[in-house]
Amino acid sequence: MSSIVRTEDILGGEPRIEGTRIGVRHVAGKVVDAGYAPAYVADQLDISLGAVYEALSYYYDNIEEIRAVERENAETRDRLRESSLQPKEPVS
């Protein structure tokens, strides 16, 4: 059976299924947010159904941690969007 691990050099240290680059947030997003069946997610991601349930268990046991990661990622996206080059305004 797989386990949930964190390593700083993979997915920025987010919790993920060991031996993969599949994050707990990714699995939870498909099952919890998108409403896909765990068996479907396991098939689509080519992981065991047990790994899906383990990721979901980690998600529910650590929901505040996952929410903090989501907030941090959103803040980073906003900062990058603000600092990226924008096309010039058209001249009339």
mmCIF file of C-alpha atoms in Angstrom:
data_model
loop_
_atom_site.group_PDB
_atom_site.id
_atom_site.type_symbol
_atom_site.label_atom_id
_atom_site.label_comp_id
_atom_site.label_asym_id
_atom_site.label_seq_id
_atom_site.Cartn_x
_atom_site.Cartn_y
_atom_site.Cartn_z
ATOM 1 C CA MET A 1 0.000 0.000 0.000
ATOM 2 C CA SER A 2 1.155 3.516 -0.731
ATOM 3 C CA SER A 3 1.565 6.263 1.791
ATOM 4 C CA ILE A 4 1.411 10.030 1.837
ATOM 5 C CA VAL A 5 4.782 11.777 1.842
ATOM 6 C CA ARG A 6 6.194 15.283 1.585
ATOM 7 C CA THR A 7 9.480 16.160 -0.071
ATOM 8 C CA GLU A 8 10.472 19.754 -0.772
ATOM 9 C CA ASP A 9 11.743 19.042 -4.282
ATOM 10 C CA ILE A 10 8.480 17.470 -5.506
ATOM 11 C CA LEU A 11 5.256 19.494 -5.780
ATOM 12 C CA GLY A 12 6.822 22.194 -3.640
ATOM 13 C CA GLY A 13 6.604 19.983 -0.576
ATOM 14 C CA GLU A 14 2.856 19.405 -0.817
ATOM 15 C CA PRO A 15 1.578 16.056 0.468
ATOM 16 C CA ARG A 16 1.486 13.479 -2.316
ATOM 17 C CA ILE A 17 1.142 9.772 -2.920
ATOM 18 C CA GLU A 18 4.536 8.160 -2.442
ATOM 19 C CA GLY A 19 6.241 7.168 -5.675
ATOM 20 C CA THR A 20 4.131 9.588 -7.714
ATOM 21 C CA ARG A 21 3.727 13.278 -8.433
ATOM 22 C CA ILE A 22 0.031 13.022 -7.595
ATOM 23 C CA GLY A 23 -0.845 15.412 -4.808
ATOM 24 C CA VAL A 24 -3.464 14.925 -2.142
ATOM 25 C CA ARG A 25 -5.082 18.162 -3.369
ATOM 26 C CA HIS A 26 -5.262 16.733 -6.886
ATOM 27 C CA VAL A 27 -7.103 13.618 -5.734
ATOM 28 C CA ALA A 28 -9.399 15.555 -3.394
ATOM 29 C CA GLY A 29 -10.155 18.054 -6.138
ATOM 30 C CA LYS A 30 -11.348 15.302 -8.439
ATOM 31 C CA VAL A 31 -13.391 13.431 -5.826
ATOM 32 C CA VAL A 32 -14.579 16.129 -3.425
ATOM 33 C CA ASP A 33 -14.826 19.170 -5.673
ATOM 34 C CA ALA A 34 -15.574 17.627 -9.084
ATOM 35 C CA GLY A 35 -17.664 14.725 -7.786
ATOM 36 C CA TYR A 36 -15.908 11.888 -9.573
ATOM 37 C CA ALA A 37 -16.139 8.428 -8.044
ATOM 38 C CA PRO A 38 -12.964 7.260 -6.271
ATOM 39 C CA ALA A 39 -12.761 4.205 -8.562
ATOM 40 C CA TYR A 40 -12.909 6.467 -11.631
ATOM 41 C CA VAL A 41 -10.158 8.716 -10.224
ATOM 42 C CA ALA A 42 -7.981 5.692 -9.457
ATOM 43 C CA ASP A 43 -8.405 4.466 -13.019
ATOM 44 C CA GLN A 44 -7.758 7.890 -14.572
ATOM 45 C CA LEU A 45 -4.644 8.549 -12.473
ATOM 46 C CA ASP A 46 -3.412 4.932 -12.769
ATOM 47 C CA ILE A 47 -3.190 4.458 -9.006
ATOM 48 C CA SER A 48 -4.816 1.971 -6.675
ATOM 49 C CA LEU A 49 -8.219 2.622 -5.181
ATOM 50 C CA GLY A 50 -6.522 2.289 -1.786
ATOM 51 C CA ALA A 51 -4.184 5.168 -2.692
ATOM 52 C CA VAL A 52 -7.195 7.336 -3.555
ATOM 53 C CA TYR A 53 -8.814 6.588 -0.200
ATOM 54 C CA GLU A 54 -5.534 7.154 1.617
ATOM 55 C CA ALA A 55 -5.189 10.565 -0.043
ATOM 56 C CA LEU A 56 -8.783 11.405 0.866
ATOM 57 C CA SER A 57 -8.202 10.302 4.439
ATOM 58 C CA TYR A 58 -5.130 12.548 4.639
ATOM 59 C CA TYR A 59 -7.138 15.398 3.116
ATOM 60 C CA TYR A 60 -9.921 15.147 5.697
ATOM 61 C CA ASP A 61 -7.501 14.623 8.609
ATOM 62 C CA ASN A 62 -5.449 17.675 7.559
ATOM 63 C CA ILE A 63 -7.984 19.936 5.890
ATOM 64 C CA GLU A 64 -6.590 23.137 7.444
ATOM 65 C CA GLU A 65 -3.109 22.310 6.124
ATOM 66 C CA ILE A 66 -4.541 21.692 2.648
ATOM 67 C CA ARG A 67 -6.536 24.939 2.770
ATOM 68 C CA ALA A 68 -3.364 26.831 3.760
ATOM 69 C CA VAL A 69 -1.530 25.347 0.761
ATOM 70 C CA GLU A 70 -4.419 26.388 -1.485
ATOM 71 C CA ARG A 71 -4.313 29.951 -0.112
ATOM 72 C CA GLU A 72 -0.547 30.132 -0.556
ATOM 73 C CA ASN A 73 -0.817 28.915 -4.157
ATOM 74 C CA ALA A 74 -3.558 31.455 -4.905
ATOM 75 C CA GLU A 75 -1.440 34.272 -3.434
ATOM 76 C CA THR A 76 1.536 33.188 -5.532
ATOM 77 C CA ARG A 77 -0.606 33.120 -8.693
ATOM 78 C CA ASP A 78 -1.907 36.616 -7.901
ATOM 79 C CA ARG A 79 1.614 37.977 -7.340
ATOM 80 C CA LEU A 80 2.836 36.439 -10.592
ATOM 81 C CA ARG A 81 -0.139 37.778 -12.494
ATOM 82 C CA GLU A 82 0.448 41.282 -11.133
ATOM 83 C CA SER A 83 4.147 41.238 -11.922
ATOM 84 C CA SER A 84 3.892 39.705 -15.389
ATOM 85 C CA LEU A 85 4.195 41.802 -18.490
ATOM 86 C CA GLN A 86 0.894 43.024 -19.840
ATOM 87 C CA PRO A 87 0.193 44.002 -23.437
ATOM 88 C CA LYS A 88 0.176 47.705 -24.098
ATOM 89 C CA GLU A 89 -3.137 49.527 -24.185
ATOM 90 C CA PRO A 90 -4.304 50.130 -27.745
ATOM 91 C CA VAL A 91 -3.806 53.700 -28.901
ATOM 92 C CA SER A 92 -6.948 55.370 -30.238
#
